[in-house]
Amino acid sequence: MKIICIIKQVPDAEARIRSTAAGIDLEGVTFVIDGMDEYGVEQALRIRESGVEAEIIAVALGPKRYEEAIRTALAMGADRAIHLETEEAFDPITQAKLLAKVVGEEAADLLLVGGKEADWDSAALGAATAEALGWPHSDWTTELELTANSAKVTHDADEGSEVLTLPLPAVITTQQGLNEPRYPTLPNIMKAKRKELKKLSLDDVGGAVSKIVILKQEIQTRERLNKIIEGDPMEAAQQLVKLLQQDKVI
Amino acid sequence: MIDFSLSDEQRQIQSLARQFAKDVIIPNAASYDREESYPAEIVAQAAELGLLNTIIPETVGGLGLGMLEEVIIAEELAYGCMGIYTILMASELGITPILLAGSKEQQERFLSPLLDGPKLAAFALSEPDNGSDAAAMKTRARFEGDEVILNGSKMWISNGGIADLNVVFASFDPEKKHQGTLAVVVEKGTPGLSHQKIHGKLGQRATYTAELIFEDVRVPAANILGEPGDGFRIAMQTLDKTRIPVAAGSVGIARRALDESVSYAAERKAFGKPINRFQAIQFKLADIKIGVETARWQTYYAAYLVDAGLPHTQASAIAKTYASDIAFDAANEAIQIHGGYGYVAEYPVEKLLRDVKLNQIYEGTNEIQRLVIARTLTD
Amino acid sequence: MILIVAEHKDGHLRKSALELVSAAKSLQAGLGGDLAGLVIGHDTQAAAGELAKLLDTVYSISDAAFSEFRAETYTAAVAQLAQEKNAKAVLISASRSGLSYSPRVALRLDAPLLEDVSSLESNGNTVTATRFSYLARVTETVQAQSLPVVISVKPNIYPVAEAAVNGSIEAVDVPLTEQDKRVQVGEKVAASSERVALEEASIVITGGRGVGGPEGFDNLIEPLADALSAGIGSTRAVVDAGWRPYGEQIGQTGKTVAPDVYFALGVSGAVQHLSGMNRSKVIVAINKDPDAPIFKVADYGVIGDVNAVVPALKDAIEAARN
């Protein structure tokens, strides 16, 4: 079977981001493969290691710097990669249409997508790509089991979790708990250098115009009181309750 | 044209090492330091990821990484713990003479087995009575048939006693001084070889450091690297290279000191504002940053010379001396910035100072390095 | 027309549905047009009745095929109605299910998706919204470049709309294809059953690793949550350790909450966790480690052992009530 993993590169969760008049300043920030995408790559590898003959392709839509995240996926064990390279930013719906063209051409059986992006805080890409491909999808997936032509998953639903059975081809978006991604080992990093990384341009997939424009970005954190309440547990608790009552929140 | 950028693979290697330091080394470093115990599990994990013995060439099944890759790894791992990184560094130090002077057959015989699991090499040059003055070594080598018989002892040997192989330097003709020395590989378990772990170190307490004792240790003459007489030259050529990772480790320590100080100075308040609002603190932070950046470039430059096959004695001595000196200052100032908290083990900065002190001493003291640099100017 | 898809459970509208009505009204001020509600389910009569007290026009799709949520059946229903009624905006709650099918609706309508928004406005031609990004550290203003637009609205932000009208209910039929029904829904594992849904809770009590173990949740967190009628959350470390189910996790890979008051008990405050709760109105942290990062985002902090402070807190709350 053919498995495609969608890869994004995002600021390291611990990176300090700054906001300027022009928006978010990412200069000097360390970028990493999105942790939610790593679950996808890891899952694809585990499917192959379980004995299923599978080709694993990492596909990314994004600027040149994404190459590093793509290399990480290759170093983890993906066989080859396709980078739809553009410096333009697109909303997830537009991204889905572009990616669907790449995925469609590869005639994949399974598409693994990160459950939620750590930069745009979006959970839309998986479902939107499924719609663009005409495939079913499962999101927030914590367990995945494949049969010849279907996927049985456990995923987080509104309340609790539920089991779904989806005919293949299908889109699966990841959730923490699906697996514990491996480190790309040094030998595999070196091997990844020789793996194919195909570049596509927007023209190759027909181009696109974003449906959403970002007008403004600012780091807006609530000012917190940072009040430390002293005293023994009982005194502290009583004082805390008084404060919360004054704030009219309990 | 000068290119200051790392390749994709180098950045990947960096991020692997950084992740490993963050996930595995940092959470455990303090306890190995406190207990002065050897982190076998961490070394095993490092080996599994390919971070150990990276310079073993592809011809014998290794990765054959260059010096630049090695220093990239060094900085990241030492950021987590210099004492733990020294274990890996000392193994590369033990491998280097075999790469420099070993025959193809010796490389195959000694280095291939190191790839098989977490196995270490060690480099045994210093002695109880002499360190920098290598020509005065007292360990004796005697030839008997096709064997060499070793007697004496070697001091301050990182990985000594736990390494699978030791490159041992000995004198077979004291009158010939440098020309009377040889380098020979002694494998673990050879009869007559014993060791004594050294306790009570100031820092780098996770490294297993020992005195190696040789009592009529017989090894095949086929284990001699190069020719008898090459010993001193091999040792010096080795250290010319391997003091570059010491520099890189120092950069890692300095960067850690910086990060710890930046975050502490942002949180700690005095006179109603965070202490990073005070110029006295800002200057300290700026000075540490200046040290980190300049030391890293000198280290990379020395590594580049090695990888390009260019002369590097002076550059590596500058890198080692400068980086370990600025790292010592960085750790020292980090304690000052932390105030009383910097003086207790609850915060990681006092350990940085204890660890970095050794970087100014081992693989040639900084005084010896200055002599080496001066010699390139005056001779 | 602005179409509101109202979530409901056991014959009652969910709180998020009442919030959607407020969101739609704030959008209507600039965008114009009428408001209409949509209730989808197996038996929607009661919920549709409740919605008709809030909106003049309510569409009701009642069919056994909708007895369970499936992204594709809901997509078919909402997209079809939006097209038929020429909706300029479709509002969906940003619940797990809402986030799951709203992208599909957007694709099907070839519409922009404004995802997980916390405020909305319109100048008549476009819709502008604010939403969070970069692990909820950044607030961004985004603009849809065309109409119609599909909008998923973050729960617990808009006020609950009050009953004001006596609207009409129109039953609607949506023909579903076999393809729409291809995903089979199997066994379900409910979250903590009796408790208020996390996203809807106005008080959330979260336990971290400092709680000590699953029994810490039973002995400390549950009784406090009972006393406050609060929802229970947990951190990634707790979920990874298997002490609590994934459904309770708050943070980047879990749920995002913004209650009136958030209690972080024995929670260290990793950035991934903060992204799920840093928009709470008041944050209370109890932790024995004075250096825990959670104190930096807390309004009120108590440095102490949760085993001592939490029972005292429960007593103090009960005493204050009496």
PDB file of C-alpha atoms in Angstrom, chain A residues 3-249:
ATOM      1  CA  ILE A   3       0.886   5.839   2.746  1.00  0.00           C
ATOM      2  CA  ILE A   4       1.289   9.586   2.578  1.00  0.00           C
ATOM      3  CA  CYS A   5       2.176  11.627   5.638  1.00  0.00           C
ATOM      4  CA  ILE A   6       1.591  15.360   5.529  1.00  0.00           C
ATOM      5  CA  ILE A   7       4.435  17.271   7.153  1.00  0.00           C
ATOM      6  CA  LYS A   8       4.485  20.764   8.550  1.00  0.00           C
ATOM      7  CA  GLN A   9       7.322  22.678  10.115  1.00  0.00           C
ATOM      8  CA  VAL A  10       6.430  24.825  13.103  1.00  0.00           C
ATOM      9  CA  PRO A  11       8.219  26.847  15.775  1.00  0.00           C
ATOM     10  CA  ASP A  12       9.541  24.730  18.590  1.00  0.00           C
ATOM     11  CA  ALA A  13       6.923  24.863  21.358  1.00  0.00           C
ATOM     12  CA  GLU A  14       9.449  26.400  23.708  1.00  0.00           C
ATOM     13  CA  ALA A  15      10.658  28.992  21.227  1.00  0.00           C
ATOM     14  CA  ARG A  16      10.030  32.573  22.240  1.00  0.00           C
ATOM     15  CA  ILE A  17       7.987  34.342  19.627  1.00  0.00           C
ATOM     16  CA  ARG A  18       7.677  38.107  19.445  1.00  0.00           C
ATOM     17  CA  SER A  19       5.060  40.280  17.891  1.00  0.00           C
ATOM     18  CA  THR A  20       5.851  43.398  15.937  1.00  0.00           C
ATOM     19  CA  ALA A  21       3.685  45.859  14.075  1.00  0.00           C
ATOM     20  CA  ALA A  22       4.092  43.674  10.995  1.00  0.00           C
ATOM     21  CA  GLY A  23       2.892  40.541  12.772  1.00  0.00           C
ATOM     22  CA  ILE A  24       4.687  37.643  14.366  1.00  0.00           C
ATOM     23  CA  ASP A  25       8.449  37.811  14.255  1.00  0.00           C
ATOM     24  CA  LEU A  26       9.918  34.341  13.896  1.00  0.00           C
ATOM     25  CA  GLU A  27      13.506  35.427  13.451  1.00  0.00           C
ATOM     26  CA  GLY A  28      15.919  33.269  15.359  1.00  0.00           C
ATOM     27  CA  VAL A  29      13.187  30.782  16.228  1.00  0.00           C
ATOM     28  CA  THR A  30      14.012  27.086  16.008  1.00  0.00           C
ATOM     29  CA  PHE A  31      11.675  25.246  13.688  1.00  0.00           C
ATOM     30  CA  VAL A  32      10.832  21.596  14.064  1.00  0.00           C
ATOM     31  CA  ILE A  33       8.578  19.050  12.416  1.00  0.00           C
ATOM     32  CA  ASP A  34       5.121  19.441  13.961  1.00  0.00           C
ATOM     33  CA  GLY A  35       4.827  16.917  16.781  1.00  0.00           C
ATOM     34  CA  MET A  36       1.369  15.906  15.588  1.00  0.00           C
ATOM     35  CA  ASP A  37       2.835  15.070  12.172  1.00  0.00           C
ATOM     36  CA  GLU A  38       5.498  12.936  13.813  1.00  0.00           C
ATOM     37  CA  TYR A  39       2.739  10.725  15.162  1.00  0.00           C
ATOM     38  CA  GLY A  40       1.646  10.232  11.559  1.00  0.00           C
ATOM     39  CA  VAL A  41       5.097   9.295  10.297  1.00  0.00           C
ATOM     40  CA  GLU A  42       5.622   6.975  13.247  1.00  0.00           C
ATOM     41  CA  GLN A  43       2.284   5.287  12.596  1.00  0.00           C
ATOM     42  CA  ALA A  44       3.141   4.745   8.934  1.00  0.00           C
ATOM     43  CA  LEU A  45       6.446   3.175   9.962  1.00  0.00           C
ATOM     44  CA  ARG A  46       4.700   0.911  12.435  1.00  0.00           C
ATOM     45  CA  ILE A  47       2.243  -0.202   9.784  1.00  0.00           C
ATOM     46  CA  ARG A  48       5.181  -1.190   7.600  1.00  0.00           C
ATOM     47  CA  GLU A  49       7.004  -2.842  10.482  1.00  0.00           C
ATOM     48  CA  SER A  50       3.900  -4.894  11.224  1.00  0.00           C
ATOM     49  CA  GLY A  51       4.506  -6.664   7.925  1.00  0.00           C
ATOM     50  CA  VAL A  52       2.384  -4.660   5.516  1.00  0.00           C
ATOM     51  CA  GLU A  53       4.268  -3.858   2.371  1.00  0.00           C
ATOM     52  CA  ALA A  54       4.070  -0.108   2.261  1.00  0.00           C
ATOM     53  CA  GLU A  55       5.710   2.805   0.554  1.00  0.00           C
ATOM     54  CA  ILE A  56       5.775   5.857   2.809  1.00  0.00           C
ATOM     55  CA  ILE A  57       5.843   9.292   1.243  1.00  0.00           C
ATOM     56  CA  ALA A  58       6.220  12.545   3.146  1.00  0.00           C
ATOM     57  CA  VAL A  59       4.391  15.422   1.488  1.00  0.00           C
ATOM     58  CA  ALA A  60       4.695  19.039   2.536  1.00  0.00           C
ATOM     59  CA  LEU A  61       3.270  22.332   1.359  1.00  0.00           C
ATOM     60  CA  GLY A  62       5.253  25.287   2.580  1.00  0.00           C
ATOM     61  CA  PRO A  63       8.330  27.478   2.285  1.00  0.00           C
ATOM     62  CA  LYS A  64      11.858  26.334   1.620  1.00  0.00           C
ATOM     63  CA  ARG A  65      12.671  25.989   5.301  1.00  0.00           C
ATOM     64  CA  TYR A  66      10.237  23.043   5.431  1.00  0.00           C
ATOM     65  CA  GLU A  67      12.973  20.929   3.838  1.00  0.00           C
ATOM     66  CA  GLU A  68      14.430  20.318   7.244  1.00  0.00           C
ATOM     67  CA  ALA A  69      11.185  18.906   8.589  1.00  0.00           C
ATOM     68  CA  ILE A  70      10.870  16.801   5.454  1.00  0.00           C
ATOM     69  CA  ARG A  71      14.390  15.471   6.049  1.00  0.00           C
ATOM     70  CA  THR A  72      13.350  14.574   9.573  1.00  0.00           C
ATOM     71  CA  ALA A  73      10.491  12.500   8.185  1.00  0.00           C
ATOM     72  CA  LEU A  74      12.898  10.827   5.759  1.00  0.00           C
ATOM     73  CA  ALA A  75      15.376  10.216   8.562  1.00  0.00           C
ATOM     74  CA  MET A  76      12.618   8.649  10.657  1.00  0.00           C
ATOM     75  CA  GLY A  77      12.093   6.218   7.787  1.00  0.00           C
ATOM     76  CA  ALA A  78       9.852   7.640   5.060  1.00  0.00           C
ATOM     77  CA  ASP A  79      10.958   6.407   1.627  1.00  0.00           C
ATOM     78  CA  ARG A  80      10.717   9.605  -0.353  1.00  0.00           C
ATOM     79  CA  ALA A  81       9.254  13.060  -0.176  1.00  0.00           C
ATOM     80  CA  ILE A  82       7.426  15.638  -2.239  1.00  0.00           C
ATOM     81  CA  HIS A  83       7.754  19.289  -1.383  1.00  0.00           C
ATOM     82  CA  LEU A  84       5.224  21.643  -2.865  1.00  0.00           C
ATOM     83  CA  GLU A  85       7.323  24.691  -2.268  1.00  0.00           C
ATOM     84  CA  THR A  86       5.862  28.161  -1.884  1.00  0.00           C
ATOM     85  CA  GLU A  87       6.696  31.146   0.248  1.00  0.00           C
ATOM     86  CA  GLU A  88       2.997  32.131   0.158  1.00  0.00           C
ATOM     87  CA  ALA A  89       0.787  31.270   3.105  1.00  0.00           C
ATOM     88  CA  PHE A  90      -2.536  29.584   2.483  1.00  0.00           C
ATOM     89  CA  ASP A  91      -5.480  28.801   4.687  1.00  0.00           C
ATOM     90  CA  PRO A  92      -6.127  25.111   5.417  1.00  0.00           C
ATOM     91  CA  ILE A  93      -9.016  24.863   2.950  1.00  0.00           C
ATOM     92  CA  THR A  94      -6.843  26.097   0.100  1.00  0.00           C
ATOM     93  CA  GLN A  95      -3.963  23.953   1.298  1.00  0.00           C
ATOM     94  CA  ALA A  96      -6.254  20.943   1.251  1.00  0.00           C
ATOM     95  CA  LYS A  97      -7.138  21.511  -2.395  1.00  0.00           C
ATOM     96  CA  LEU A  98      -3.478  21.791  -3.360  1.00  0.00           C
ATOM     97  CA  LEU A  99      -2.413  18.773  -1.355  1.00  0.00           C
ATOM     98  CA  ALA A 100      -5.305  16.713  -2.687  1.00  0.00           C
ATOM     99  CA  LYS A 101      -3.863  17.106  -6.167  1.00  0.00           C
ATOM    100  CA  VAL A 102      -0.526  15.700  -5.044  1.00  0.00           C
ATOM    101  CA  VAL A 103      -2.105  12.898  -3.042  1.00  0.00           C
ATOM    102  CA  GLY A 104      -4.524  12.102  -5.839  1.00  0.00           C
ATOM    103  CA  GLU A 105      -1.719  11.738  -8.348  1.00  0.00           C
ATOM    104  CA  GLU A 106       0.142   9.349  -6.091  1.00  0.00           C
ATOM    105  CA  ALA A 107      -2.995   7.218  -5.728  1.00  0.00           C
ATOM    106  CA  ALA A 108      -2.353   6.676  -2.026  1.00  0.00           C
ATOM    107  CA  ASP A 109      -4.393   4.375   0.187  1.00  0.00           C
ATOM    108  CA  LEU A 110      -3.907   6.143   3.454  1.00  0.00           C
ATOM    109  CA  LEU A 111      -3.206   9.744   4.350  1.00  0.00           C
ATOM    110  CA  LEU A 112      -1.931  10.613   7.799  1.00  0.00           C
ATOM    111  CA  VAL A 113      -2.275  14.234   8.881  1.00  0.00           C
ATOM    112  CA  GLY A 114      -1.345  15.943  12.133  1.00  0.00           C
ATOM    113  CA  GLY A 115      -4.406  16.463  14.319  1.00  0.00           C
ATOM    114  CA  LYS A 116      -3.753  20.097  15.104  1.00  0.00           C
ATOM    115  CA  GLU A 117      -1.126  22.463  13.786  1.00  0.00           C
ATOM    116  CA  ALA A 118       1.146  24.090  16.335  1.00  0.00           C
ATOM    117  CA  ASP A 119       1.442  27.304  14.332  1.00  0.00           C
ATOM    118  CA  TRP A 120      -2.035  28.045  13.034  1.00  0.00           C
ATOM    119  CA  ASP A 121      -3.738  26.094  15.821  1.00  0.00           C
ATOM    120  CA  SER A 122      -5.884  24.588  13.094  1.00  0.00           C
ATOM    121  CA  ALA A 123      -7.426  21.138  13.043  1.00  0.00           C
ATOM    122  CA  ALA A 124      -8.986  21.578   9.601  1.00  0.00           C
ATOM    123  CA  LEU A 125      -6.405  20.238   7.171  1.00  0.00           C
ATOM    124  CA  GLY A 126      -7.163  16.531   7.550  1.00  0.00           C
ATOM    125  CA  ALA A 127     -10.917  16.806   7.168  1.00  0.00           C
ATOM    126  CA  ALA A 128     -10.619  19.343   4.364  1.00  0.00           C
ATOM    127  CA  THR A 129      -8.169  17.200   2.420  1.00  0.00           C
ATOM    128  CA  ALA A 130     -10.448  14.207   2.858  1.00  0.00           C
ATOM    129  CA  GLU A 131     -13.313  16.238   1.441  1.00  0.00           C
ATOM    130  CA  ALA A 132     -11.187  17.432  -1.473  1.00  0.00           C
ATOM    131  CA  LEU A 133     -10.259  13.822  -2.234  1.00  0.00           C
ATOM    132  CA  GLY A 134     -13.774  12.487  -1.656  1.00  0.00           C
ATOM    133  CA  TRP A 135     -12.455  10.209   1.118  1.00  0.00           C
ATOM    134  CA  PRO A 136     -13.770   9.539   4.614  1.00  0.00           C
ATOM    135  CA  HIS A 137     -11.740  10.693   7.593  1.00  0.00           C
ATOM    136  CA  SER A 138     -11.225  10.119  11.269  1.00  0.00           C
ATOM    137  CA  ASP A 139      -9.800  12.840  13.451  1.00  0.00           C
ATOM    138  CA  TRP A 140      -8.125  12.827  16.884  1.00  0.00           C
ATOM    139  CA  THR A 141      -7.185   9.205  16.285  1.00  0.00           C
ATOM    140  CA  THR A 142      -5.572   7.347  19.163  1.00  0.00           C
ATOM    141  CA  GLU A 143      -5.622   3.811  17.744  1.00  0.00           C
ATOM    142  CA  LEU A 144      -5.405   2.601  14.162  1.00  0.00           C
ATOM    143  CA  GLU A 145      -5.743  -0.911  12.854  1.00  0.00           C
ATOM    144  CA  LEU A 146      -5.765  -1.734   9.147  1.00  0.00           C
ATOM    145  CA  THR A 147      -7.453  -4.570   7.328  1.00  0.00           C
ATOM    146  CA  ALA A 148      -7.268  -5.235   3.591  1.00  0.00           C
ATOM    147  CA  ASN A 149      -9.614  -2.441   2.658  1.00  0.00           C
ATOM    148  CA  SER A 150     -10.631  -0.663   5.796  1.00  0.00           C
ATOM    149  CA  ALA A 151      -9.277   1.150   8.804  1.00  0.00           C
ATOM    150  CA  LYS A 152     -10.610   0.582  12.271  1.00  0.00           C
ATOM    151  CA  VAL A 153      -9.843   3.471  14.567  1.00  0.00           C
ATOM    152  CA  THR A 154     -10.494   4.719  18.042  1.00  0.00           C
ATOM    153  CA  HIS A 155     -10.766   8.474  18.148  1.00  0.00           C
ATOM    154  CA  ASP A 156     -11.697  11.216  20.557  1.00  0.00           C
ATOM    155  CA  ALA A 157     -15.293  12.334  20.074  1.00  0.00           C
ATOM    156  CA  ASP A 158     -17.267  15.117  21.730  1.00  0.00           C
ATOM    157  CA  GLU A 159     -17.668  13.101  24.864  1.00  0.00           C
ATOM    158  CA  GLY A 160     -15.249  10.285  25.402  1.00  0.00           C
ATOM    159  CA  SER A 161     -14.062   8.176  22.532  1.00  0.00           C
ATOM    160  CA  GLU A 162     -15.605   5.959  19.883  1.00  0.00           C
ATOM    161  CA  VAL A 163     -14.633   3.310  17.389  1.00  0.00           C
ATOM    162  CA  LEU A 164     -15.035   4.020  13.671  1.00  0.00           C
ATOM    163  CA  THR A 165     -14.579   1.787  10.681  1.00  0.00           C
ATOM    164  CA  LEU A 166     -13.654   3.586   7.481  1.00  0.00           C
ATOM    165  CA  PRO A 167     -13.285   2.141   3.997  1.00  0.00           C
ATOM    166  CA  LEU A 168      -9.898   2.854   2.379  1.00  0.00           C
ATOM    167  CA  PRO A 169      -8.617   5.119   1.019  1.00  0.00           C
ATOM    168  CA  ALA A 170      -9.066   7.333   4.040  1.00  0.00           C
ATOM    169  CA  VAL A 171      -7.585  10.255   5.917  1.00  0.00           C
ATOM    170  CA  ILE A 172      -6.539   9.737   9.522  1.00  0.00           C
ATOM    171  CA  THR A 173      -5.592  12.679  11.689  1.00  0.00           C
ATOM    172  CA  THR A 174      -3.440  12.040  14.684  1.00  0.00           C
ATOM    173  CA  GLN A 175      -3.875  12.546  18.378  1.00  0.00           C
ATOM    174  CA  GLN A 176      -1.441  12.185  21.190  1.00  0.00           C
ATOM    175  CA  GLY A 177      -1.527   8.615  22.413  1.00  0.00           C
ATOM    176  CA  LEU A 178      -1.464   7.135  18.916  1.00  0.00           C
ATOM    177  CA  ASN A 179       2.177   6.184  19.441  1.00  0.00           C
ATOM    178  CA  GLU A 180       5.494   7.410  20.762  1.00  0.00           C
ATOM    179  CA  PRO A 181       7.508   8.703  17.801  1.00  0.00           C
ATOM    180  CA  ARG A 182      11.079   7.492  17.441  1.00  0.00           C
ATOM    181  CA  TYR A 183      14.115   9.700  17.121  1.00  0.00           C
ATOM    182  CA  PRO A 184      15.620   9.723  13.682  1.00  0.00           C
ATOM    183  CA  THR A 185      18.932   7.977  14.364  1.00  0.00           C
ATOM    184  CA  LEU A 186      22.197   9.358  13.090  1.00  0.00           C
ATOM    185  CA  PRO A 187      22.716   6.542  10.549  1.00  0.00           C
ATOM    186  CA  ASN A 188      19.216   7.198   9.241  1.00  0.00           C
ATOM    187  CA  ILE A 189      19.857  10.929   9.039  1.00  0.00           C
ATOM    188  CA  MET A 190      22.842  10.157   6.844  1.00  0.00           C
ATOM    189  CA  LYS A 191      20.826   7.728   4.719  1.00  0.00           C
ATOM    190  CA  ALA A 192      18.039  10.277   4.303  1.00  0.00           C
ATOM    191  CA  LYS A 193      20.462  12.459   2.388  1.00  0.00           C
ATOM    192  CA  ARG A 194      20.251  10.017  -0.475  1.00  0.00           C
ATOM    193  CA  LYS A 195      16.471   9.701  -0.534  1.00  0.00           C
ATOM    194  CA  GLU A 196      14.413  11.402  -3.206  1.00  0.00           C
ATOM    195  CA  LEU A 197      12.973  14.819  -2.391  1.00  0.00           C
ATOM    196  CA  LYS A 198      10.889  15.936  -5.321  1.00  0.00           C
ATOM    197  CA  LYS A 199      10.120  19.609  -5.632  1.00  0.00           C
ATOM    198  CA  LEU A 200       6.871  20.915  -7.078  1.00  0.00           C
ATOM    199  CA  SER A 201       5.866  24.495  -7.635  1.00  0.00           C
ATOM    200  CA  LEU A 202       2.392  25.963  -7.286  1.00  0.00           C
ATOM    201  CA  ASP A 203       2.179  26.073 -11.078  1.00  0.00           C
ATOM    202  CA  ASP A 204       2.550  22.306 -11.162  1.00  0.00           C
ATOM    203  CA  VAL A 205      -0.722  21.977  -9.255  1.00  0.00           C
ATOM    204  CA  GLY A 206      -2.584  24.819 -10.890  1.00  0.00           C
ATOM    205  CA  GLY A 207      -1.925  27.647  -8.411  1.00  0.00           C
ATOM    206  CA  ALA A 208      -4.233  29.005  -5.754  1.00  0.00           C
ATOM    207  CA  VAL A 209      -5.431  32.103  -3.963  1.00  0.00           C
ATOM    208  CA  SER A 210      -5.846  32.043  -0.210  1.00  0.00           C
ATOM    209  CA  LYS A 211      -9.413  32.308   1.032  1.00  0.00           C
ATOM    210  CA  ILE A 212      -8.300  33.882   4.287  1.00  0.00           C
ATOM    211  CA  VAL A 213      -6.043  36.850   4.862  1.00  0.00           C
ATOM    212  CA  ILE A 214      -4.363  37.558   8.181  1.00  0.00           C
ATOM    213  CA  LEU A 215      -4.854  41.229   8.995  1.00  0.00           C
ATOM    214  CA  LYS A 216      -3.144  41.389  12.340  1.00  0.00           C
ATOM    215  CA  GLN A 217      -1.250  39.178  14.770  1.00  0.00           C
ATOM    216  CA  GLU A 218      -0.369  40.120  18.281  1.00  0.00           C
ATOM    217  CA  ILE A 219       0.811  38.422  21.373  1.00  0.00           C
ATOM    218  CA  GLN A 220      -1.963  39.132  23.745  1.00  0.00           C
ATOM    219  CA  THR A 221      -1.659  37.561  27.088  1.00  0.00           C
ATOM    220  CA  ARG A 222      -3.920  38.451  29.918  1.00  0.00           C
ATOM    221  CA  GLU A 223      -2.251  40.396  32.663  1.00  0.00           C
ATOM    222  CA  ARG A 224      -2.211  38.054  35.598  1.00  0.00           C
ATOM    223  CA  LEU A 225      -2.264  39.114  39.225  1.00  0.00           C
ATOM    224  CA  ASN A 226       0.470  36.637  40.269  1.00  0.00           C
ATOM    225  CA  LYS A 227      -0.675  36.957  43.851  1.00  0.00           C
ATOM    226  CA  ILE A 228       0.806  34.357  46.161  1.00  0.00           C
ATOM    227  CA  ILE A 229      -1.452  33.605  49.094  1.00  0.00           C
ATOM    228  CA  GLU A 230       0.454  32.937  52.282  1.00  0.00           C
ATOM    229  CA  GLY A 231      -0.539  31.107  55.389  1.00  0.00           C
ATOM    230  CA  ASP A 232      -1.274  27.553  56.468  1.00  0.00           C
ATOM    231  CA  PRO A 233      -3.517  25.514  54.176  1.00  0.00           C
ATOM    232  CA  MET A 234      -6.739  26.472  55.955  1.00  0.00           C
ATOM    233  CA  GLU A 235      -5.966  30.205  56.018  1.00  0.00           C
ATOM    234  CA  ALA A 236      -4.792  30.165  52.431  1.00  0.00           C
ATOM    235  CA  ALA A 237      -7.903  28.286  51.333  1.00  0.00           C
ATOM    236  CA  GLN A 238     -10.228  30.705  53.120  1.00  0.00           C
ATOM    237  CA  GLN A 239      -8.500  33.699  51.672  1.00  0.00           C
ATOM    238  CA  LEU A 240      -8.572  32.160  48.200  1.00  0.00           C
ATOM    239  CA  VAL A 241     -12.310  31.534  48.437  1.00  0.00           C
ATOM    240  CA  LYS A 242     -12.857  35.131  49.538  1.00  0.00           C
ATOM    241  CA  LEU A 243     -10.886  36.437  46.561  1.00  0.00           C
ATOM    242  CA  LEU A 244     -12.716  34.215  44.115  1.00  0.00           C
ATOM    243  CA  GLN A 245     -16.035  35.355  45.530  1.00  0.00           C
ATOM    244  CA  GLN A 246     -14.968  38.974  45.133  1.00  0.00           C
ATOM    245  CA  ASP A 247     -14.123  38.196  41.522  1.00  0.00           C
ATOM    246  CA  LYS A 248     -17.611  36.637  41.238  1.00  0.00           C
ATOM    247  CA  VAL A 249     -16.278  33.478  39.641  1.00  0.00           C
TER     248      VAL A 249
END
